[in-house]
């Protein structure tokens, strides 16, 4: 069976399962298929992505250790930890498939606010420790919980502000045309 037919067959199986179980898929949900070649042919893996709730989910039970980032977080103790991990996997999906994420002004503001928040903890530490080469937010962790330095975060804030201006110009152009 060629790859296209295999993919179409897998989609049909999933759609039939949804129909048989009276599951309605909203427009904010994408189906992702991953065909992996083995010595015996191809195995198909899947997941769903819900952009409205920022989650990755499956129709059947799934071992969370299969998430790419799951091994990085040790000591899951609450449902909140699981929620954050599921959302982290949503953002990992968006990193792998950036066109799946619909850009909005709210999302641009959210990114900018995240960068500013990340800078605030690092800048406070730099002020109190009189260090600019290394930073960390000691109130939360002994090591940095942000993987960017202050200069990079400032560039990301600038980028988000520029993106927001361009987005507004395009939005105004489209709504007045």
Coordinates of N, CA and C in Angstrom, one line a residue:
X1 N 0.9 -1.2 0.0 CA 0.0 0.0 0.0 C 0.9 1.2 0.0
X2 N 0.7 2.2 -0.9 CA 1.5 3.4 -0.9 C 1.1 4.3 0.2
X3 N 2.0 5.2 0.5 CA 1.8 6.1 1.7 C 0.5 6.9 1.6
X4 N 0.2 7.5 0.5 CA -1.1 8.3 0.4 C -2.3 7.4 0.8
X5 N -2.3 6.2 0.2 CA -3.5 5.3 0.6 C -3.5 4.9 2.0
X6 N -2.3 4.7 2.6 CA -2.2 4.3 4.0 C -2.7 5.5 4.9
X7 N -2.3 6.7 4.5 CA -2.7 7.9 5.3 C -4.2 8.0 5.2
X8 N -4.8 7.9 4.0 CA -6.2 8.1 3.8 C -7.0 7.0 4.5
X9 N -6.4 5.7 4.5 CA -7.0 4.6 5.3 C -7.0 4.9 6.8
X10 N -5.9 5.4 7.3 CA -5.9 5.8 8.7 C -6.9 6.9 9.1
X11 N -7.0 7.9 8.3 CA -7.9 8.9 8.5 C -9.4 8.4 8.5
X12 N -9.6 7.5 7.6 CA -11.0 6.9 7.5 C -11.3 6.1 8.8
X13 N -10.3 5.3 9.3 CA -10.5 4.5 10.5 C -10.8 5.5 11.7
X14 N -10.1 6.6 11.8 CA -10.3 7.6 12.9 C -11.6 8.2 12.7
X15 N -12.0 8.7 11.5 CA -13.3 9.3 11.3 C -14.5 8.3 11.6
X16 N -14.3 7.1 11.3 CA -15.3 6.1 11.6 C -15.5 5.9 13.1
X17 N -14.3 5.9 13.8 CA -14.4 5.7 15.2 C -15.1 6.9 15.8
X18 N -14.8 8.1 15.4 CA -15.5 9.3 15.9 C -17.0 9.2 15.6
X19 N -17.4 8.8 14.4 CA -18.8 8.7 14.1 C -19.5 7.6 15.0
X20 N -18.8 6.4 15.1 CA -19.4 5.3 15.8 C -19.6 5.7 17.3
X21 N -18.8 6.6 17.8 CA -18.8 6.9 19.2 C -19.5 8.3 19.4
X22 N -20.1 8.8 18.4 CA -20.8 10.1 18.4 C -19.9 11.2 19.0
X23 N -18.7 11.3 18.5 CA -17.8 12.3 18.9 C -17.7 13.4 17.8
X24 N -18.0 14.6 18.2 CA -18.0 15.7 17.2 C -16.6 16.4 17.4
X25 N -15.9 16.6 16.3 CA -14.6 17.3 16.3 C -14.9 18.7 15.9
X26 N -14.5 19.6 16.8 CA -14.7 21.0 16.6 C -13.7 21.5 15.5
X27 N -13.9 22.7 15.0 CA -13.1 23.3 13.9 C -11.7 23.7 14.5
X28 N -11.6 23.8 15.8 CA -10.3 24.2 16.4 C -9.4 23.0 16.7
X29 N -9.9 21.8 16.3 CA -9.1 20.5 16.5 C -8.5 20.0 15.2
X30 N -7.2 19.8 15.3 CA -6.5 19.2 14.1 C -6.1 17.8 14.5
X31 N -6.1 16.9 13.5 CA -5.6 15.6 13.6 C -4.2 15.5 13.0
X32 N -3.3 14.9 13.7 CA -1.9 14.8 13.3 C -1.5 13.3 13.2
X33 N -1.1 12.9 12.0 CA -0.6 11.5 11.8 C 0.9 11.5 11.7
X34 N 1.5 10.5 12.2 CA 2.9 10.3 12.1 C 3.2 8.9 11.6
X35 N 3.7 8.7 10.4 CA 4.0 7.4 9.9 C 5.5 7.2 10.1
X36 N 5.8 6.1 10.8 CA 7.1 5.7 11.2 C 7.5 4.4 10.4
X37 N 8.6 4.5 9.7 CA 9.0 3.3 9.0 C 9.7 2.3 9.9
X38 N 9.4 1.0 9.8 CA 10.0 0.0 10.6 C 10.5 -1.1 9.6
X39 N 11.1 -2.1 10.2 CA 11.6 -3.2 9.3 C 10.4 -4.0 8.7
X40 N 9.2 -3.8 9.3 CA 8.1 -4.6 8.8 C 7.1 -3.7 8.1
X41 N 7.5 -2.5 7.7 CA 6.6 -1.6 7.0 C 6.4 -0.3 7.7
X42 N 5.2 0.2 7.9 CA 5.0 1.5 8.5 C 4.0 1.3 9.7
X43 N 4.3 2.0 10.8 CA 3.4 2.1 11.9 C 2.9 3.6 11.9
X44 N 1.6 3.7 12.2 CA 1.0 5.0 12.3 C 0.7 5.4 13.7
X45 N 1.1 6.6 14.1 CA 0.8 7.2 15.4 C 0.0 8.4 15.1
X46 N -0.8 8.8 16.1 CA -1.7 10.0 15.9 C -1.8 10.7 17.2
X47 N -2.3 11.9 17.1 CA -2.8 12.7 18.2 C -3.7 13.8 17.7
X48 N -4.5 14.4 18.5 CA -5.3 15.6 18.2 C -4.7 16.8 18.9
X49 N -4.9 17.9 18.3 CA -4.5 19.2 18.9 C -5.7 20.1 18.9
X50 N -6.0 20.6 20.1 CA -7.2 21.5 20.2 C -6.6 22.9 20.5
X51 N -6.7 23.8 19.5 CA -6.1 25.1 19.6 C -6.9 26.0 20.6
X52 N -8.2 25.7 20.8 CA -9.0 26.6 21.7 C -8.6 26.3 23.1
X53 N -8.2 25.1 23.5 CA -7.8 24.8 24.9 C -6.3 24.5 25.0
X54 N -5.6 24.6 23.9 CA -4.2 24.4 23.9 C -3.8 23.1 24.5
X55 N -4.4 22.1 24.0 CA -4.0 20.7 24.5 C -3.8 19.7 23.4
X56 N -3.1 18.7 23.7 CA -2.9 17.6 22.9 C -3.6 16.4 23.5
X57 N -4.4 15.6 22.7 CA -5.1 14.5 23.3 C -5.2 13.4 22.3
X58 N -5.7 12.3 22.9 CA -5.8 11.0 22.1 C -7.2 10.4 22.4
X59 N -7.6 9.6 21.5 CA -8.9 8.9 21.7 C -8.8 7.7 22.6
X60 N -7.7 7.2 22.7 CA -7.5 6.0 23.6 C -6.5 6.4 24.7
X61 N -6.2 5.4 25.6 CA -5.3 5.7 26.7 C -3.9 5.9 26.1
X62 N -3.1 6.7 26.7 CA -1.8 7.0 26.2 C -0.8 7.1 27.4
X63 N 0.4 6.5 27.3 CA 1.4 6.6 28.3 C 2.1 8.0 28.1
X64 N 1.9 8.8 29.1 CA 2.5 10.2 29.0 C 4.0 10.2 28.8
X65 N 4.7 9.1 29.2 CA 6.1 9.1 28.9 C 6.5 9.2 27.5
X66 N 5.5 9.0 26.6 CA 5.7 9.1 25.2 C 5.8 10.6 24.7
X67 N 5.4 11.5 25.5 CA 5.5 13.0 25.2 C 7.0 13.3 25.1
X68 N 7.4 14.1 24.1 CA 8.8 14.4 24.0 C 9.4 15.2 25.2
X69 N 8.6 16.0 25.8 CA 9.1 16.8 26.9 C 8.8 16.2 28.3
X70 N 8.1 15.1 28.3 CA 7.6 14.6 29.6 C 8.8 14.2 30.5
X71 N 9.8 13.7 30.0 CA 11.0 13.3 30.8 C 11.7 14.4 31.4
X72 N 11.5 15.6 30.9 CA 12.2 16.8 31.4 C 11.6 17.3 32.7
X73 N 10.4 16.9 33.0 CA 9.7 17.4 34.2 C 9.6 16.2 35.2
X74 N 10.3 16.3 36.3 CA 10.2 15.2 37.3 C 9.3 15.6 38.4
X75 N 8.7 14.6 39.1 CA 7.9 14.8 40.3 C 6.5 15.4 40.0
X76 N 5.8 14.9 39.0 CA 4.4 15.4 38.8 C 3.6 15.0 40.0
X77 N 3.0 16.0 40.6 CA 2.2 15.8 41.9 C 0.8 16.2 41.8
X78 N 0.4 16.9 40.8 CA -1.0 17.3 40.8 C -1.6 17.4 39.3
X79 N -2.9 17.5 39.2 CA -3.5 17.7 37.9 C -3.0 19.0 37.2
X80 N -2.6 20.0 38.0 CA -2.1 21.2 37.4 C -0.8 20.9 36.7
X81 N 0.1 20.1 37.3 CA 1.3 19.7 36.6 C 1.0 19.1 35.3
X82 N 0.1 18.2 35.3 CA -0.3 17.4 34.1 C -0.8 18.4 33.0
X83 N -1.7 19.4 33.5 CA -2.2 20.4 32.6 C -1.1 21.2 31.9
X84 N -0.1 21.6 32.7 CA 1.0 22.4 32.2 C 1.8 21.5 31.2
X85 N 2.0 20.3 31.5 CA 2.7 19.4 30.6 C 2.0 19.2 29.2
X86 N 0.6 19.1 29.3 CA -0.2 18.9 28.1 C -0.1 20.2 27.3
X87 N -0.1 21.4 27.9 CA 0.0 22.6 27.2 C 1.4 22.8 26.6
X88 N 2.4 22.3 27.4 CA 3.8 22.3 26.8 C 3.9 21.5 25.6
X89 N 3.2 20.4 25.5 CA 3.2 19.6 24.3 C 2.4 20.2 23.2
X90 N 1.4 21.0 23.5 CA 0.7 21.8 22.5 C 1.7 22.8 21.9
X91 N 2.5 23.5 22.7 CA 3.4 24.5 22.1 C 4.5 23.8 21.4
X92 N 4.9 22.6 21.8 CA 5.9 21.8 21.0 C 5.3 21.5 19.7
X93 N 4.0 21.1 19.6 CA 3.4 20.9 18.3 C 3.4 22.1 17.5
X94 N 3.1 23.3 18.0 CA 3.1 24.5 17.3 C 4.5 24.9 16.8
X95 N 5.6 24.5 17.6 CA 6.9 24.7 17.1 C 7.2 23.8 15.9
X96 N 6.7 22.6 15.9 CA 7.0 21.7 14.8 C 6.1 22.0 13.6
X97 N 4.9 22.6 13.8 CA 4.0 22.9 12.8 C 3.5 24.3 12.9
X98 N 4.3 25.3 12.7 CA 4.0 26.7 13.0 C 2.8 27.2 12.2
X99 N 2.5 26.7 11.1 CA 1.3 27.1 10.3 C 0.0 26.7 10.9
X100 N 0.1 25.8 11.9 CA -1.2 25.4 12.5 C -1.7 26.4 13.5
X101 N -0.8 27.3 13.9 CA -1.2 28.3 14.9 C -1.7 29.5 14.2
X102 N -2.9 29.9 14.5 CA -3.5 31.1 13.9 C -3.1 32.3 14.8
X103 N -2.4 33.3 14.1 CA -1.9 34.5 14.8 C -3.1 35.4 15.1
X104 N -3.1 35.9 16.3 CA -4.1 36.9 16.7 C -3.4 38.0 17.5
X105 N -4.1 39.1 17.6 CA -3.5 40.2 18.5 C -3.3 39.7 19.9
X106 N -4.3 39.0 20.4 CA -4.2 38.5 21.8 C -3.0 37.6 22.0
X107 N -2.7 36.8 21.0 CA -1.6 35.9 21.1 C -0.3 36.7 21.1
X108 N -0.2 37.7 20.3 CA 1.0 38.5 20.2 C 1.2 39.2 21.6
X109 N 0.1 39.7 22.2 CA 0.2 40.4 23.5 C 0.6 39.3 24.5
X110 N 0.1 38.1 24.4 CA 0.5 37.1 25.4 C 2.0 36.8 25.3
X111 N 2.5 36.6 24.1 CA 3.9 36.4 24.0 C 4.7 37.5 24.5
X112 N 4.3 38.7 24.2 CA 5.1 39.9 24.7 C 5.1 40.0 26.2
X113 N 3.9 39.7 26.8 CA 3.8 39.8 28.2 C 4.7 38.7 28.9
X114 N 4.7 37.5 28.2 CA 5.5 36.4 28.7 C 7.0 36.8 28.7
X115 N 7.5 37.5 27.6 CA 8.8 37.9 27.5 C 9.1 39.0 28.6
X116 N 8.2 39.9 28.8 CA 8.4 41.0 29.8 C 8.5 40.4 31.2
X117 N 7.6 39.4 31.5 CA 7.6 38.8 32.8 C 8.9 38.0 33.0
X118 N 9.4 37.4 32.0 CA 10.6 36.6 32.1 C 11.8 37.6 32.3
X119 N 11.7 38.7 31.7 CA 12.8 39.7 31.9 C 12.7 40.3 33.3
X120 N 11.6 40.5 33.9 CA 11.4 41.1 35.2 C 12.1 40.3 36.3
X121 N 11.9 39.0 36.3 CA 12.6 38.2 37.3 C 14.1 38.2 37.1
X122 N 14.6 38.2 35.9 CA 16.0 38.2 35.6 C 16.6 39.5 35.9
X123 N 16.0 40.6 35.6 CA 16.5 41.9 35.8 C 16.6 42.2 37.3
X124 N 15.6 41.8 38.1 CA 15.6 41.9 39.5 C 16.8 41.2 40.1
X125 N 17.1 40.0 39.6 CA 18.2 39.3 40.1 C 19.5 40.0 39.8
X126 N 19.6 40.5 38.6 CA 20.8 41.2 38.2 C 21.1 42.4 39.0
X127 N 20.0 43.1 39.4 CA 20.1 44.3 40.3 C 20.6 43.9 41.7
X128 N 20.0 42.8 42.2 CA 20.4 42.5 43.6 C 21.7 41.8 43.7
X129 N 22.1 41.1 42.7 CA 23.4 40.3 42.7 C 24.5 41.1 41.9
X130 N 24.1 42.2 41.3 CA 25.1 43.0 40.6 C 25.8 42.2 39.5
X131 N 25.0 41.4 38.8 CA 25.6 40.6 37.7 C 24.8 40.8 36.5
X132 N 25.5 40.9 35.4 CA 24.8 41.0 34.1 C 25.1 39.8 33.2
X133 N 26.1 39.0 33.5 CA 26.5 37.9 32.7 C 25.6 36.7 32.9
X134 N 25.0 36.6 34.1 CA 24.3 35.4 34.4 C 23.1 35.9 35.2
X135 N 21.9 35.2 35.1 CA 20.8 35.7 35.8 C 19.9 34.5 36.1
X136 N 19.1 34.6 37.2 CA 18.2 33.6 37.6 C 17.1 34.2 38.4
X137 N 16.0 33.6 38.5 CA 14.9 34.1 39.4 C 15.0 33.2 40.7
X138 N 15.7 33.7 41.7 CA 15.9 32.9 42.9 C 14.6 32.7 43.7
X139 N 13.6 33.5 43.5 CA 12.3 33.3 44.2 C 11.7 32.0 43.8
X140 N 11.9 31.5 42.6 CA 11.3 30.4 42.1 C 12.2 29.2 42.0
X141 N 13.4 29.4 41.7 CA 14.3 28.3 41.4 C 15.8 28.7 41.7
X142 N 16.6 27.7 42.0 CA 18.0 28.0 42.2 C 18.7 28.3 40.8
X143 N 18.1 27.8 39.8 CA 18.6 28.0 38.4 C 17.6 28.7 37.6
X144 N 18.0 29.2 36.5 CA 17.0 29.9 35.7 C 15.9 29.0 35.1
X145 N 14.7 29.5 35.2 CA 13.6 28.8 34.6 C 13.3 29.4 33.2
X146 N 14.1 30.3 32.7 CA 13.9 30.9 31.4 C 15.2 30.7 30.6
X147 N 15.1 30.2 29.4 CA 16.3 29.8 28.7 C 16.9 30.9 27.8
X148 N 16.4 32.2 28.0 CA 17.0 33.3 27.2 C 17.6 34.3 28.2
X149 N 18.6 35.0 27.7 CA 19.2 36.0 28.5 C 18.4 37.3 28.3
X150 N 18.8 38.3 29.1 CA 18.0 39.6 29.1 C 18.0 40.2 27.7
X151 N 19.2 40.2 27.1 CA 19.3 40.9 25.7 C 18.4 40.2 24.7
X152 N 18.4 38.8 24.8 CA 17.5 38.1 23.8 C 16.0 38.4 24.1
X153 N 15.7 38.5 25.4 CA 14.3 38.8 25.8 C 13.9 40.2 25.3
X154 N 14.8 41.1 25.4 CA 14.5 42.5 25.0 C 14.3 42.5 23.4
X155 N 15.1 41.7 22.7 CA 14.9 41.6 21.3 C 13.5 40.9 21.0
X156 N 13.1 39.9 21.8 CA 11.8 39.3 21.6 C 10.7 40.2 21.9
X157 N 10.8 41.1 22.9 CA 9.8 42.1 23.2 C 9.7 43.0 22.0
X158 N 10.8 43.5 21.5 CA 10.8 44.4 20.3 C 10.2 43.7 19.1
X159 N 10.5 42.5 18.9 CA 9.9 41.7 17.8 C 8.4 41.6 18.0
X160 N 7.9 41.3 19.2 CA 6.5 41.2 19.5 C 5.8 42.5 19.2
X161 N 6.4 43.6 19.7 CA 5.8 44.9 19.4 C 5.7 45.3 18.0
X162 N 6.8 44.9 17.2 CA 6.8 45.2 15.8 C 5.7 44.3 15.1
X163 N 5.6 43.1 15.5 CA 4.6 42.2 15.0 C 3.2 42.7 15.2
X164 N 3.0 43.2 16.4 CA 1.7 43.7 16.8 C 1.3 44.9 15.9
X165 N 2.3 45.8 15.7 CA 2.1 47.0 14.8 C 1.7 46.5 13.4
X166 N 2.5 45.5 12.8 CA 2.3 45.0 11.5 C 0.9 44.3 11.4
X167 N 0.6 43.6 12.4 CA -0.7 42.9 12.5 C -1.9 43.9 12.4
X168 N -1.7 45.0 13.2 CA -2.8 46.0 13.2 C -2.9 46.7 11.9
X169 N -1.8 47.0 11.2 CA -1.8 47.6 9.9 C -2.6 46.7 8.9
X170 N -2.2 45.4 8.9 CA -2.9 44.4 8.0 C -4.3 44.3 8.4
X171 N -4.7 44.2 9.6 CA -6.1 44.1 10.1 C -6.9 45.3 9.6
X172 N -6.3 46.5 9.8 CA -7.0 47.7 9.4 C -7.2 47.7 7.9
X173 N -6.2 47.3 7.1 CA -6.3 47.3 5.7 C -7.3 46.3 5.2
X174 N -7.4 45.1 5.9 CA -8.4 44.1 5.5 C -9.8 44.5 5.8
X175 N -10.0 45.2 6.9 CA -11.3 45.6 7.4 C -11.8 46.8 6.7
X176 N -10.9 47.6 6.1 CA -11.4 48.8 5.4 C -11.5 48.6 3.9
X177 N -11.0 47.5 3.4 CA -11.1 47.2 2.0 C -12.4 46.7 1.6

